[in-house]
């Protein structure tokens, strides 16, 4: 990994404020890996042996409930850390991480977590900031699931994904990784039937376009109004 150029990570949020020599030290202890689409990077309750930085691709984080239901907790985009169980005081992974597309990542042994956080204060502070943001997001999701109607939850989910990964096309903002209607249902705590019905209605109204595992938000402003409850279904 010594041949890896530090500029690959220097501008990423977890590493901002770090000195060049410190970046080289971290990279020197990383290993690169390629993950084939639909492969598990780690599994829920498995030993937290490593933490990772996603360089390319998208990863969905999936939590299995005690009754066996799978919920997509979030999607990880390039430049984000994942598998940071040690930052949460855990020795096992709280959820599974599945490659939504072919991915490239860096991996470090989890035993290095505390060393890096102590030796490189910027890295530790940046990472705990990210953990805090994710916990806040999870709290907001719980509130959405318990208080909002399904159409608003689905609208919020699509808006979050275009904010995270949206790519401009002639039709609108394309969510730039494969996304099925079942995935949307798993993100929003509803059924495939309900999501399919909503997406059909929204396509007829010109809000979205969808195809085989592709979703484009055509009118994000109108979808935002719907998400906030300002327009009729």
Coordinates of N, CA and C in Angstrom, one line a residue:
X1 N 0.8 -1.2 0.0 CA 0.0 0.0 0.0 C 0.8 1.3 0.0
X2 N 2.2 1.2 0.1 CA 3.0 2.3 0.2 C 3.0 3.1 -1.1
X3 N 2.6 2.4 -2.2 CA 2.6 3.0 -3.5 C 1.3 3.8 -3.7
X4 N 0.4 3.7 -2.8 CA -0.9 4.4 -3.0 C -0.7 5.9 -2.7
X5 N -1.1 6.7 -3.6 CA -1.0 8.2 -3.5 C -1.9 8.7 -2.4
X6 N -1.3 9.5 -1.4 CA -2.1 10.0 -0.3 C -3.2 10.9 -0.8
X7 N -3.0 11.5 -2.0 CA -4.1 12.5 -2.4 C -5.4 11.7 -2.7
X8 N -5.3 10.4 -2.8 CA -6.6 9.6 -3.0 C -7.5 9.8 -1.8
X9 N -7.0 10.0 -0.6 CA -7.8 10.1 0.6 C -7.7 11.5 1.3
X10 N -6.7 12.3 0.9 CA -6.4 13.5 1.7 C -7.6 14.5 1.8
X11 N -8.5 14.5 0.8 CA -9.6 15.5 0.7 C -10.9 14.8 1.2
X12 N -10.8 13.6 1.6 CA -12.0 12.9 2.1 C -12.3 13.3 3.6
X13 N -13.6 13.4 4.0 CA -14.0 13.9 5.3 C -13.2 13.3 6.4
X14 N -13.1 12.0 6.5 CA -12.4 11.4 7.7 C -11.0 11.8 7.9
X15 N -10.3 12.3 6.8 CA -8.9 12.6 6.8 C -8.5 14.0 6.7
X16 N -9.5 14.9 6.7 CA -9.3 16.3 6.6 C -8.5 16.8 7.8
X17 N -7.5 17.7 7.6 CA -6.7 18.2 8.7 C -5.5 17.4 9.1
X18 N -5.4 16.2 8.4 CA -4.2 15.3 8.8 C -3.0 15.7 8.0
X19 N -1.8 15.5 8.6 CA -0.6 15.8 7.9 C -0.3 14.7 6.9
X20 N 0.5 15.0 5.9 CA 0.9 14.1 4.8 C 1.5 12.8 5.4
X21 N 2.5 13.0 6.3 CA 3.2 11.9 6.9 C 2.2 10.9 7.6
X22 N 1.2 11.5 8.3 CA 0.2 10.7 9.0 C -0.7 9.9 8.0
X23 N -1.0 10.6 6.9 CA -1.8 9.8 5.9 C -1.0 8.7 5.4
X24 N 0.3 8.9 5.1 CA 1.2 7.8 4.6 C 1.2 6.7 5.7
X25 N 1.3 7.0 6.9 CA 1.3 6.0 8.0 C 0.1 5.1 8.0
X26 N -1.1 5.8 7.8 CA -2.3 5.0 7.8 C -2.4 4.2 6.5
X27 N -2.1 4.7 5.4 CA -2.1 4.0 4.1 C -1.2 2.8 4.2
X28 N -0.1 3.0 4.8 CA 0.9 1.9 4.9 C 0.4 0.7 5.7
X29 N -0.6 0.8 6.4 CA -1.2 -0.3 7.2 C -2.5 -0.8 6.7
X30 N -2.9 -0.2 5.5 CA -4.2 -0.6 4.9 C -4.0 -1.7 3.9
X31 N -5.0 -2.4 3.6 CA -5.0 -3.3 2.4 C -6.2 -3.0 1.5
X32 N -5.9 -3.1 0.2 CA -7.0 -2.8 -0.7 C -7.8 -4.0 -1.0
X33 N -9.0 -3.9 -1.4 CA -9.9 -5.0 -1.6 C -11.0 -4.6 -2.7
X34 N -11.3 -5.6 -3.4 CA -12.4 -5.4 -4.4 C -13.6 -6.3 -3.9
X35 N -14.8 -5.8 -3.9 CA -15.9 -6.5 -3.5 C -16.9 -6.6 -4.6
X36 N -17.3 -7.9 -5.0 CA -18.2 -8.1 -6.1 C -19.6 -7.7 -5.6
X37 N -20.4 -7.2 -6.5 CA -21.8 -6.9 -6.3 C -22.5 -8.0 -5.5
X38 N -23.3 -7.6 -4.5 CA -24.1 -8.5 -3.7 C -23.3 -9.3 -2.7
X39 N -22.0 -9.1 -2.6 CA -21.2 -9.8 -1.6 C -21.2 -9.0 -0.3
X40 N -21.3 -9.8 0.8 CA -21.2 -9.2 2.1 C -19.8 -8.8 2.5
X41 N -19.6 -7.5 2.9 CA -18.3 -7.1 3.4 C -18.1 -7.5 4.8
X42 N -19.2 -7.4 5.6 CA -19.3 -8.0 6.9 C -20.7 -8.3 7.2
X43 N -20.9 -9.1 8.3 CA -22.3 -9.5 8.6 C -22.7 -9.2 10.0
X44 N -23.9 -8.9 10.2 CA -24.5 -8.5 11.5 C -24.1 -9.5 12.6
X45 N -23.6 -9.0 13.7 CA -23.1 -9.8 14.9 C -21.9 -10.6 14.6
X46 N -21.3 -10.4 13.4 CA -20.0 -11.1 13.2 C -18.9 -10.3 13.9
X47 N -17.8 -10.9 14.2 CA -16.6 -10.3 14.9 C -16.2 -9.1 14.1
X48 N -16.1 -7.9 14.7 CA -15.6 -6.7 14.1 C -14.1 -6.7 13.9
X49 N -13.7 -7.5 12.9 CA -12.2 -7.7 12.7 C -11.6 -6.5 12.0
X50 N -12.3 -5.7 11.2 CA -11.8 -4.7 10.4 C -12.7 -3.5 10.3
X51 N -12.1 -2.3 9.9 CA -13.0 -1.2 9.5 C -12.5 -0.8 8.1
X52 N -13.4 -0.1 7.4 CA -13.2 0.1 5.9 C -13.4 1.5 5.5
X53 N -12.8 1.9 4.4 CA -13.0 3.1 3.7 C -13.5 2.8 2.3
X54 N -14.7 3.2 1.9 CA -15.2 2.9 0.6 C -14.6 3.9 -0.4
X55 N -13.9 3.4 -1.4 CA -13.2 4.3 -2.4 C -14.1 4.4 -3.7
X56 N -14.8 3.3 -4.0 CA -15.6 3.4 -5.2 C -16.8 2.4 -5.0
X57 N -18.0 2.8 -5.5 CA -19.1 1.9 -5.4 C -20.1 2.4 -4.4
X58 N -21.1 1.6 -4.1 CA -22.1 1.9 -3.1 C -22.4 0.7 -2.3
X59 N -22.6 0.9 -1.0 CA -22.8 -0.3 -0.1 C -24.1 0.0 0.7
X60 N -25.0 -1.0 0.8 CA -26.2 -0.8 1.7 C -26.0 -1.5 3.0
X61 N -26.4 -0.8 4.0 CA -26.2 -1.4 5.4 C -27.6 -1.9 5.8
X62 N -27.6 -3.2 6.1 CA -28.9 -3.9 6.4 C -28.9 -4.4 7.8
X63 N -30.0 -4.1 8.5 CA -30.2 -4.6 9.9 C -31.3 -5.6 9.9
X64 N -31.1 -6.8 10.4 CA -32.1 -7.8 10.6 C -32.7 -7.8 11.9
X65 N -34.0 -7.6 12.0 CA -34.7 -7.5 13.3 C -34.9 -8.9 13.9
X66 N -35.2 -8.9 15.2 CA -35.4 -10.2 15.9 C -36.4 -11.1 15.2
X67 N -37.4 -10.5 14.5 CA -38.4 -11.4 13.9 C -38.0 -11.7 12.4
X68 N -36.8 -11.4 12.0 CA -36.3 -11.8 10.7 C -36.5 -10.8 9.6
X69 N -37.1 -9.7 9.9 CA -37.3 -8.6 8.9 C -36.0 -7.9 8.6
X70 N -35.7 -7.6 7.3 CA -34.6 -6.9 6.9 C -34.9 -5.4 6.6
X71 N -34.1 -4.5 7.2 CA -34.4 -3.1 7.0 C -33.1 -2.5 6.5
X72 N -33.1 -1.8 5.4 CA -32.0 -1.0 4.9 C -31.8 0.2 5.8
X73 N -30.7 0.3 6.5 CA -30.5 1.4 7.5 C -30.0 2.6 6.7
X74 N -29.1 2.4 5.8 CA -28.5 3.5 5.1 C -27.7 3.0 3.9
X75 N -27.3 3.9 3.0 CA -26.4 3.6 2.0 C -25.1 4.3 2.2
X76 N -24.0 3.6 2.0 CA -22.6 4.2 2.1 C -22.1 4.6 0.7
X77 N -21.6 5.8 0.6 CA -21.1 6.3 -0.7 C -19.6 6.4 -0.6
X78 N -18.9 6.6 -1.7 CA -17.4 6.7 -1.7 C -17.0 7.8 -0.8
X79 N -15.9 7.6 -0.1 CA -15.3 8.6 0.8 C -15.8 8.4 2.3
X80 N -16.7 7.4 2.5 CA -17.2 7.2 3.8 C -16.6 6.0 4.5
X81 N -16.4 6.0 5.8 CA -16.0 4.8 6.5 C -17.2 3.9 6.8
X82 N -16.9 2.6 7.0 CA -17.9 1.7 7.4 C -17.3 0.6 8.3
X83 N -18.1 -0.1 9.0 CA -17.6 -1.1 9.9 C -16.9 -0.6 11.1
X84 N -17.2 0.7 11.5 CA -16.5 1.3 12.6 C -17.1 1.0 13.9
X85 N -17.3 -0.3 14.2 CA -17.9 -0.8 15.4 C -17.2 -0.4 16.6
X86 N -15.8 -0.3 16.5 CA -15.1 0.0 17.7 C -15.4 1.5 18.2
X87 N -15.7 2.3 17.2 CA -16.1 3.7 17.6 C -17.4 3.8 18.4
X88 N -18.2 2.7 18.3 CA -19.4 2.6 19.1 C -19.2 1.7 20.3
X89 N -18.0 1.3 20.6 CA -17.7 0.5 21.8 C -18.1 -0.9 21.6
X90 N -18.2 -1.4 20.4 CA -18.7 -2.7 20.1 C -17.5 -3.6 19.6
X91 N -17.6 -4.9 19.8 CA -16.7 -5.9 19.3 C -17.3 -6.7 18.1
X92 N -18.6 -6.5 17.9 CA -19.3 -7.1 16.8 C -19.9 -6.0 15.9
X93 N -20.2 -6.4 14.6 CA -20.9 -5.4 13.7 C -22.4 -5.3 14.1
X94 N -22.9 -4.1 14.2 CA -24.4 -4.0 14.5 C -25.3 -4.3 13.3
X95 N -24.7 -4.4 12.1 CA -25.6 -4.6 10.9 C -24.7 -5.2 9.9
X96 N -25.3 -5.7 8.8 CA -24.5 -6.2 7.7 C -24.3 -5.2 6.6
X97 N -23.2 -5.3 5.9 CA -22.9 -4.4 4.8 C -22.8 -5.2 3.5
X98 N -23.6 -4.8 2.5 CA -23.6 -5.6 1.2 C -23.3 -4.6 0.1
X99 N -22.4 -5.1 -0.8 CA -22.1 -4.3 -2.0 C -23.3 -4.2 -2.9
X100 N -23.7 -2.9 -3.1 CA -24.9 -2.7 -4.0 C -24.4 -2.8 -5.5
X101 N -23.1 -2.5 -5.7 CA -22.5 -2.6 -7.0 C -21.1 -3.1 -6.7
X102 N -20.3 -3.4 -7.8 CA -18.9 -3.8 -7.5 C -18.2 -2.6 -6.8
X103 N -17.4 -2.9 -5.8 CA -16.8 -1.8 -5.0 C -15.3 -2.0 -4.8
X104 N -14.7 -0.9 -4.5 CA -13.3 -0.9 -4.1 C -13.2 -0.2 -2.7
X105 N -12.4 -0.8 -1.8 CA -12.3 -0.3 -0.5 C -10.9 -0.5 0.1
X106 N -10.6 0.2 1.1 CA -9.4 0.0 1.9 C -9.9 -0.6 3.2
X107 N -9.1 -1.5 3.8 CA -9.4 -2.1 5.1 C -8.3 -2.0 6.1
X108 N -8.6 -1.8 7.3 CA -7.6 -1.8 8.4 C -8.1 -2.8 9.5
X109 N -7.2 -3.4 10.2 CA -7.6 -4.3 11.3 C -8.2 -3.4 12.4
X110 N -9.3 -3.9 13.0 CA -9.9 -3.1 14.0 C -9.0 -2.7 15.2
X111 N -8.0 -3.6 15.5 CA -7.1 -3.3 16.6 C -6.4 -2.0 16.4
X112 N -6.3 -1.5 15.2 CA -5.6 -0.2 14.9 C -6.5 1.0 15.2
X113 N -7.8 0.8 15.4 CA -8.8 1.9 15.6 C -8.3 2.8 16.7
X114 N -8.2 2.3 17.9 CA -7.8 3.1 19.0 C -6.5 3.8 18.8
X115 N -5.5 3.1 18.2 CA -4.2 3.7 17.9 C -4.3 4.9 17.0
X116 N -5.1 4.8 15.9 CA -5.3 5.9 15.0 C -6.0 7.0 15.6
X117 N -7.0 6.7 16.4 CA -7.8 7.8 17.0 C -7.0 8.6 18.0
X118 N -6.0 7.9 18.7 CA -5.2 8.6 19.7 C -4.0 9.3 19.0
X119 N -3.5 8.7 18.0 CA -2.3 9.3 17.3 C -2.6 10.4 16.4
X120 N -3.8 10.4 15.8 CA -4.2 11.3 14.8 C -5.6 12.0 15.3
X121 N -5.5 13.0 16.1 CA -6.7 13.6 16.7 C -7.7 14.1 15.6
X122 N -7.2 14.6 14.5 CA -8.2 15.0 13.4 C -9.0 13.8 12.9
X123 N -8.3 12.7 12.7 CA -9.0 11.5 12.3 C -10.1 11.1 13.3
X124 N -9.7 11.0 14.6 CA -10.6 10.6 15.6 C -11.8 11.6 15.7
X125 N -11.5 12.9 15.6 CA -12.6 13.9 15.7 C -13.6 13.8 14.5
X126 N -13.0 13.6 13.3 CA -13.8 13.5 12.1 C -14.7 12.3 12.1
X127 N -14.1 11.2 12.6 CA -14.9 10.0 12.7 C -16.0 10.0 13.7
X128 N -15.7 10.5 14.9 CA -16.8 10.6 15.9 C -17.9 11.6 15.4
X129 N -17.5 12.6 14.7 CA -18.5 13.5 14.1 C -19.4 12.7 13.1
X130 N -18.8 11.8 12.3 CA -19.6 11.0 11.4 C -20.5 10.1 12.1
X131 N -20.0 9.5 13.2 CA -20.8 8.6 14.0 C -22.0 9.3 14.6
X132 N -21.7 10.5 15.1 CA -22.8 11.3 15.7 C -23.9 11.6 14.7
X133 N -23.4 12.0 13.4 CA -24.4 12.3 12.4 C -25.2 11.1 12.0
X134 N -24.6 9.9 12.0 CA -25.4 8.7 11.7 C -26.4 8.3 12.8
X135 N -26.0 8.5 14.0 CA -26.9 8.3 15.1 C -28.1 9.3 15.1
X136 N -27.8 10.5 14.7 CA -28.9 11.5 14.6 C -29.8 11.1 13.5
X137 N -29.2 10.7 12.4 CA -30.0 10.2 11.2 C -30.9 9.0 11.6
X138 N -30.3 8.1 12.4 CA -31.1 6.9 12.8 C -32.2 7.3 13.7
X139 N -32.0 8.3 14.5 CA -33.1 8.8 15.4 C -34.2 9.5 14.6
X140 N -33.8 10.2 13.6 CA -34.8 10.8 12.7 C -35.6 9.8 11.9
X141 N -34.9 8.7 11.5 CA -35.6 7.6 10.8 C -36.6 7.0 11.7
X142 N -36.3 6.8 13.0 CA -37.2 6.1 13.9 C -38.5 7.0 14.1
X143 N -38.3 8.3 14.2 CA -39.4 9.2 14.3 C -40.3 9.2 13.0
X144 N -39.6 9.2 11.8 CA -40.3 9.1 10.5 C -41.2 7.8 10.5
X145 N -40.6 6.7 10.9 CA -41.3 5.4 10.8 C -42.5 5.4 11.7
X146 N -42.4 6.1 12.8 CA -43.5 6.0 13.8 C -44.6 7.0 13.7
X147 N -44.2 8.1 12.9 CA -45.2 9.2 12.9 C -45.6 9.6 11.5
X148 N -44.9 9.3 10.4 CA -45.2 9.8 9.1 C -45.9 8.7 8.3
X149 N -46.8 9.2 7.4 CA -47.5 8.4 6.5 C -46.5 7.8 5.5
X150 N -46.8 6.7 4.9 CA -45.9 5.9 4.0 C -45.4 6.8 2.8
X151 N -46.3 7.6 2.2 CA -45.9 8.3 1.0 C -44.8 9.4 1.4
X152 N -44.9 10.0 2.6 CA -43.9 10.9 3.0 C -42.6 10.2 3.3
X153 N -42.7 9.0 3.9 CA -41.4 8.3 4.2 C -40.7 7.9 2.9
X154 N -41.4 7.5 1.9 CA -40.8 7.1 0.6 C -40.2 8.3 0.0
X155 N -41.0 9.4 0.0 CA -40.5 10.7 -0.6 C -39.2 11.1 0.1
X156 N -39.2 11.1 1.4 CA -37.9 11.4 2.1 C -36.8 10.5 1.8
X157 N -37.0 9.2 1.6 CA -36.0 8.3 1.3 C -35.4 8.6 -0.1
X158 N -36.2 8.9 -1.1 CA -35.7 9.2 -2.4 C -34.9 10.5 -2.4
X159 N -35.4 11.5 -1.7 CA -34.7 12.8 -1.6 C -33.4 12.6 -1.0
X160 N -33.3 11.8 0.1 CA -32.0 11.6 0.7 C -31.0 10.9 -0.2
X161 N -31.5 10.0 -1.0 CA -30.6 9.3 -1.9 C -30.1 10.1 -3.1
X162 N -31.0 11.0 -3.6 CA -30.5 11.9 -4.7 C -29.5 13.0 -4.1
X163 N -29.7 13.3 -2.8 CA -28.8 14.3 -2.2 C -27.4 13.6 -2.0
X164 N -27.5 12.3 -1.7 CA -26.2 11.5 -1.5 C -25.5 11.1 -2.8
X165 N -26.3 10.7 -3.8 CA -25.7 10.1 -4.9 C -26.3 10.6 -6.3
X166 N -27.2 11.6 -6.2 CA -27.9 12.0 -7.5 C -26.9 12.4 -8.6
X167 N -27.2 12.0 -9.8 CA -26.4 12.4 -11.0 C -27.4 13.0 -12.0
X168 N -27.0 14.2 -12.4 CA -27.9 14.9 -13.4 C -28.0 14.2 -14.7
X169 N -29.2 14.0 -15.2 CA -29.4 13.5 -16.5 C -30.4 14.3 -17.2
X170 N -30.7 14.0 -18.5 CA -31.7 14.9 -19.2 C -33.1 14.7 -18.6
X171 N -33.3 13.6 -17.9 CA -34.7 13.3 -17.3 C -34.8 13.9 -15.9
X172 N -33.7 14.2 -15.2 CA -33.7 14.6 -13.8 C -32.5 14.1 -13.1
X173 N -32.7 13.9 -11.8 CA -31.6 13.4 -10.9 C -31.7 11.9 -10.7
X174 N -30.8 11.2 -11.3 CA -30.7 9.7 -11.2 C -30.0 9.3 -10.0
X175 N -30.7 8.4 -9.2 CA -30.0 7.7 -8.1 C -29.0 6.8 -8.7
X176 N -27.7 7.0 -8.4 CA -26.7 6.5 -9.2 C -26.2 5.1 -8.7
X177 N -27.1 4.2 -8.4 CA -26.8 2.8 -8.2 C -28.1 2.0 -8.3
X178 N -28.0 0.7 -8.5 CA -29.2 -0.1 -8.6 C -30.1 0.0 -7.4
X179 N -31.3 0.3 -7.6 CA -32.3 0.5 -6.5 C -33.6 -0.1 -7.0
X180 N -34.0 -1.2 -6.3 CA -35.3 -1.8 -6.6 C -36.4 -1.3 -5.8
X181 N -37.6 -1.6 -6.2 CA -38.7 -1.1 -5.3 C -38.7 -1.9 -4.0
X182 N -38.2 -3.1 -4.0 CA -38.1 -3.8 -2.7 C -37.1 -3.1 -1.8
X183 N -36.0 -2.6 -2.4 CA -35.0 -1.9 -1.6 C -35.7 -0.7 -0.9
X184 N -36.5 0.0 -1.7 CA -37.2 1.2 -1.2 C -38.1 0.8 0.0
X185 N -38.8 -0.3 -0.2 CA -39.7 -0.8 0.8 C -38.9 -1.2 2.1
X186 N -37.7 -1.8 1.9 CA -36.9 -2.1 3.0 C -36.3 -0.9 3.7
X187 N -36.2 0.2 3.0 CA -35.7 1.4 3.6 C -36.8 2.1 4.5
X188 N -38.0 1.9 4.1 CA -39.1 2.7 4.6 C -40.1 2.0 5.5
X189 N -39.8 0.7 5.7 CA -40.7 -0.1 6.6 C -42.1 -0.3 6.0
X190 N -42.2 -0.5 4.7 CA -43.5 -0.8 4.1 C -43.4 -2.0 3.2
X191 N -44.4 -2.2 2.4 CA -44.4 -3.4 1.5 C -44.1 -3.0 0.1
X192 N -43.7 -4.1 -0.7 CA -43.4 -3.9 -2.1 C -44.6 -3.4 -2.8
X193 N -45.8 -3.9 -2.4 CA -47.1 -3.5 -3.1 C -47.3 -2.0 -2.9
X194 N -47.1 -1.5 -1.7 CA -47.3 -0.1 -1.4 C -46.4 0.8 -2.2
X195 N -45.1 0.4 -2.2 CA -44.1 1.2 -3.0 C -44.4 1.2 -4.5
X196 N -44.8 0.0 -5.0 CA -45.1 -0.1 -6.4 C -46.3 0.8 -6.7
X197 N -47.3 0.8 -5.9 CA -48.5 1.7 -6.1 C -48.1 3.2 -6.1
X198 N -47.3 3.6 -5.1 CA -46.9 4.9 -5.0 C -46.0 5.4 -6.2
X199 N -45.1 4.5 -6.6 CA -44.2 4.9 -7.7 C -45.0 5.0 -9.0
X200 N -46.0 4.2 -9.2 CA -46.9 4.2 -10.4 C -47.6 5.6 -10.4
X201 N -48.2 5.9 -9.2 CA -48.9 7.2 -9.2 C -48.0 8.4 -9.4
X202 N -46.8 8.3 -8.8 CA -45.8 9.4 -9.0 C -45.3 9.5 -10.4
X203 N -45.2 8.4 -11.1 CA -44.7 8.4 -12.5 C -45.8 9.1 -13.3
X204 N -47.1 8.7 -13.1 CA -48.2 9.3 -13.8 C -48.2 10.8 -13.6
X205 N -47.8 11.3 -12.4 CA -47.8 12.7 -12.1 C -46.5 13.4 -12.6
X206 N -45.6 12.6 -13.1 CA -44.4 13.2 -13.6 C -43.3 13.6 -12.5
X207 N -43.5 13.0 -11.4 CA -42.5 13.3 -10.3 C -41.3 12.4 -10.4
X208 N -41.4 11.2 -10.8 CA -40.3 10.3 -10.9 C -40.4 9.5 -12.2
X209 N -39.3 8.9 -12.6 CA -39.2 7.8 -13.6 C -38.5 6.6 -13.0
X210 N -39.0 5.4 -13.3 CA -38.3 4.3 -12.8 C -38.3 3.2 -13.9
X211 N -37.2 2.4 -13.8 CA -37.0 1.3 -14.7 C -36.5 0.1 -13.9
X212 N -35.8 -0.8 -14.6 CA -35.2 -1.9 -13.9 C -34.1 -1.5 -13.0
X213 N -34.4 -1.4 -11.7 CA -33.5 -1.0 -10.6 C -32.9 0.4 -10.8
X214 N -33.7 1.2 -11.5 CA -33.2 2.6 -11.7 C -34.4 3.5 -11.3
X215 N -34.0 4.6 -10.6 CA -35.0 5.6 -10.2 C -34.4 7.0 -10.5
X216 N -35.2 7.8 -11.2 CA -34.9 9.2 -11.5 C -35.9 10.1 -10.9
X217 N -35.5 11.1 -10.1 CA -36.4 12.0 -9.6 C -36.5 13.2 -10.6
X218 N -37.7 13.4 -11.2 CA -37.8 14.3 -12.2 C -38.1 15.7 -11.7
X219 N -38.9 15.8 -10.6 CA -39.3 17.1 -10.0 C -39.0 17.0 -8.5
X220 N -37.7 17.2 -8.1 CA -37.4 17.1 -6.7 C -38.1 18.1 -5.8
X221 N -38.4 19.3 -6.4 CA -39.1 20.3 -5.5 C -40.5 19.8 -5.2
X222 N -41.2 19.3 -6.1 CA -42.5 18.8 -5.8 C -42.5 17.6 -4.9
X223 N -41.5 16.8 -5.1 CA -41.4 15.6 -4.2 C -41.0 16.1 -2.8
X224 N -40.3 17.2 -2.6 CA -40.0 17.7 -1.3 C -41.3 18.2 -0.7
X225 N -42.1 18.9 -1.5 CA -43.4 19.4 -0.9 C -44.2 18.2 -0.4
X226 N -44.2 17.2 -1.2 CA -45.0 16.0 -0.8 C -44.4 15.4 0.5
X227 N -43.1 15.3 0.6 CA -42.4 14.8 1.8 C -42.7 15.6 3.0
X228 N -42.9 16.9 2.8 CA -43.2 17.8 4.0 C -44.6 17.9 4.3
X229 N -45.5 17.2 3.5 CA -46.9 17.2 3.7 C -47.6 18.4 3.2
X230 N -47.0 19.2 2.2 CA -47.6 20.4 1.7 C -48.5 20.2 0.5
X231 N -48.5 19.0 -0.1 CA -49.4 18.8 -1.2 C -50.2 17.5 -1.0
X232 N -51.2 17.3 -1.7 CA -52.0 16.1 -1.6 C -51.3 15.0 -2.2
X233 N -51.7 13.8 -1.8 CA -51.1 12.5 -2.4 C -51.4 12.5 -3.9

